[in-house]
């Protein structure tokens, strides 16, 4: 990339080191970028301003609206449904419950649902990976109590309800706090 920068300077072109990985073939003067290849003469007229600051992270420019809030909560609930239902199907096939074990294919279906779960958080309207997963943890806690009650009859007690409510309020503050 140093050779490319020097060649670019010799041609009078500006370049940016924030661009994806790139290289210059010394013999053919061919510049290579992922999904783009051109000779130096092809790009001699291109000017890229290397003094431009990179765009700010999404969270700093992101505005929550009623639609994005609804989307975020729906995606958290869908992720919880997939993770808990998939995990429960594997659990019930391997360990069983008071009604016994289920057939092996419950574990297979549960595993496929867990693979789908891996993609669900990418539907979130914000790009903050760590924040999305942290907040999802709170939703997972509450949804686990509810699904455990529905699927196995394990009724949450008062401590579960209070702890779940505190968790949910806490993660909603984390997610929607103005930034």
Coordinates of C-alpha atoms in Angstrom, one line a residue:
X1 CA 0.0 0.0 0.0
X2 CA 3.0 2.3 0.4
X3 CA 3.9 1.8 -3.2
X4 CA 0.4 2.6 -4.2
X5 CA 0.4 5.8 -2.1
X6 CA 3.7 6.9 -3.7
X7 CA 2.5 6.1 -7.2
X8 CA -0.7 8.0 -6.4
X9 CA 1.2 11.0 -5.2
X10 CA 3.4 10.9 -8.3
X11 CA 0.3 11.0 -10.4
X12 CA -1.1 13.9 -8.4
X13 CA -3.9 11.8 -7.0
X14 CA -5.1 12.0 -3.4
X15 CA -5.8 8.7 -1.7
X16 CA -7.4 7.6 1.5
X17 CA -5.9 5.1 3.9
X18 CA -9.4 4.5 5.3
X19 CA -10.4 2.7 2.0
X20 CA -10.6 -1.1 2.2
X21 CA -7.4 -3.1 1.6
X22 CA -5.8 -2.2 -1.7
X23 CA -2.6 -2.9 -3.6
X24 CA -0.7 -1.8 -6.7
X25 CA 0.8 -4.2 -9.2
X26 CA 4.2 -2.5 -9.9
X27 CA 4.5 -4.2 -13.4
X28 CA 1.1 -3.3 -14.8
X29 CA 0.4 -0.2 -12.7
X30 CA -3.0 -1.9 -11.8
X31 CA -4.7 -0.7 -8.6
X32 CA -6.7 -3.4 -6.9
X33 CA -9.5 -2.8 -4.5
X34 CA -12.1 -5.5 -3.5
X35 CA -14.7 -5.5 -6.3
X36 CA -12.8 -2.8 -8.2
X37 CA -9.7 -2.9 -10.4
X38 CA -8.3 -0.1 -12.7
X39 CA -5.1 1.1 -14.1
X40 CA -3.5 4.2 -12.8
X41 CA -4.4 6.0 -16.0
X42 CA -8.1 5.0 -15.4
X43 CA -8.1 6.7 -12.1
X44 CA -5.8 9.7 -12.8
X45 CA -8.8 11.9 -12.8
X46 CA -10.3 10.6 -9.6
X47 CA -9.7 12.8 -6.6
X48 CA -10.3 11.4 -3.1
X49 CA -10.0 13.9 -0.2
X50 CA -7.9 12.2 2.5
X51 CA -8.6 15.0 5.0
X52 CA -12.2 14.1 5.4
X53 CA -13.1 12.6 8.8
X54 CA -14.6 9.2 8.8
X55 CA -18.4 9.3 9.3
X56 CA -19.5 9.2 12.9
X57 CA -20.7 6.0 14.3
X58 CA -24.3 5.2 13.8
X59 CA -25.3 5.7 17.4
X60 CA -24.3 9.3 17.3
X61 CA -26.5 10.1 14.3
X62 CA -29.3 7.6 15.0
X63 CA -32.7 9.0 15.9
X64 CA -35.2 6.8 17.6
X65 CA -38.7 7.0 16.1
X66 CA -41.9 5.2 17.1
X67 CA -41.3 2.8 14.1
X68 CA -37.6 2.0 15.0
X69 CA -38.6 1.5 18.7
X70 CA -41.3 -0.9 17.6
X71 CA -38.9 -2.6 15.3
X72 CA -36.2 -3.0 18.0
X73 CA -38.6 -4.4 20.5
X74 CA -40.1 -6.8 17.9
X75 CA -36.7 -8.0 16.9
X76 CA -35.7 -8.6 20.6
X77 CA -38.9 -10.6 21.0
X78 CA -38.3 -12.6 17.8
X79 CA -34.7 -13.3 18.9
X80 CA -36.0 -14.5 22.3
X81 CA -38.6 -16.7 20.7
X82 CA -36.0 -18.3 18.4
X83 CA -33.3 -18.7 21.1
X84 CA -35.7 -20.0 23.8
X85 CA -37.8 -22.2 21.6
X86 CA -34.7 -23.6 19.9
X87 CA -33.0 -24.2 23.2
X88 CA -36.1 -25.7 24.7
X89 CA -36.4 -28.2 21.8
X90 CA -32.8 -29.3 22.3
X91 CA -33.3 -29.5 26.1
X92 CA -36.5 -31.5 25.8
X93 CA -34.9 -34.0 23.4
X94 CA -31.7 -34.4 25.5
X95 CA -32.8 -34.0 29.1
X96 CA -36.6 -34.1 28.9
X97 CA -39.0 -32.7 31.4
X98 CA -41.8 -34.1 33.7
X99 CA -43.4 -35.5 30.6
X100 CA -40.3 -37.3 29.5
X101 CA -37.9 -36.9 26.6
X102 CA -39.0 -36.0 23.0
X103 CA -37.6 -37.7 19.9
X104 CA -34.1 -36.9 18.5
X105 CA -35.5 -34.7 15.7
X106 CA -36.7 -32.2 18.3
X107 CA -33.0 -31.5 18.9
X108 CA -32.4 -31.2 15.2
X109 CA -35.3 -28.7 14.7
X110 CA -34.2 -26.8 17.8
X111 CA -30.6 -26.6 16.4
X112 CA -31.9 -25.2 13.1
X113 CA -34.0 -22.6 15.0
X114 CA -30.9 -21.6 16.9
X115 CA -29.0 -21.0 13.6
X116 CA -31.9 -18.7 12.5
X117 CA -31.6 -17.0 15.9
X118 CA -28.0 -16.1 15.1
X119 CA -29.2 -13.9 12.2
X120 CA -32.2 -12.2 13.9
X121 CA -30.2 -9.5 15.8
X122 CA -28.9 -8.2 12.5
X123 CA -32.5 -6.9 11.8
X124 CA -32.0 -4.3 14.6
X125 CA -32.3 -0.7 13.3
X126 CA -29.0 0.3 15.1
X127 CA -25.5 -0.9 14.4
X128 CA -24.2 -1.0 18.0
X129 CA -23.4 -4.7 18.3
X130 CA -22.5 -4.6 22.0
X131 CA -25.4 -2.5 23.1
X132 CA -27.9 -4.6 21.1
X133 CA -26.6 -7.9 22.7
X134 CA -26.5 -6.3 26.2
X135 CA -30.1 -5.1 25.9
X136 CA -31.2 -8.4 24.4
X137 CA -29.9 -10.1 27.5
X138 CA -32.6 -8.3 29.5
X139 CA -35.3 -9.3 27.1
X140 CA -34.0 -12.9 27.2
X141 CA -34.3 -13.0 31.0
X142 CA -37.9 -11.9 31.0
X143 CA -38.8 -14.1 28.0
X144 CA -37.2 -17.1 29.6
X145 CA -39.4 -16.7 32.7
X146 CA -42.5 -16.4 30.5
X147 CA -41.6 -19.3 28.2
X148 CA -40.6 -21.5 31.1
X149 CA -44.0 -20.8 32.6
X150 CA -45.8 -21.5 29.4
X151 CA -43.9 -24.6 28.2
X152 CA -43.1 -26.3 31.5
X153 CA -45.4 -24.8 34.0
X154 CA -42.6 -23.2 36.0
X155 CA -44.5 -20.2 37.4
X156 CA -42.2 -17.2 38.1
X157 CA -42.3 -16.1 41.8
X158 CA -42.2 -12.5 43.0
X159 CA -38.4 -12.3 43.0
X160 CA -38.4 -13.4 39.4
X161 CA -41.0 -10.8 38.5
X162 CA -39.3 -7.9 40.4
X163 CA -35.8 -8.9 39.0
X164 CA -37.2 -9.2 35.5
X165 CA -38.9 -5.8 35.7
X166 CA -35.7 -4.2 37.0
X167 CA -33.7 -5.8 34.2
X168 CA -36.2 -4.7 31.5
X169 CA -36.2 -1.1 32.7
X170 CA -32.4 -1.1 32.9
X171 CA -31.9 -2.4 29.4
X172 CA -34.5 0.0 28.0
X173 CA -32.6 2.9 29.6
X174 CA -29.4 1.5 28.0
X175 CA -31.0 1.2 24.5
X176 CA -32.9 4.4 24.3
X177 CA -30.8 6.8 26.3
X178 CA -30.1 9.9 24.2
X179 CA -26.7 9.8 22.7

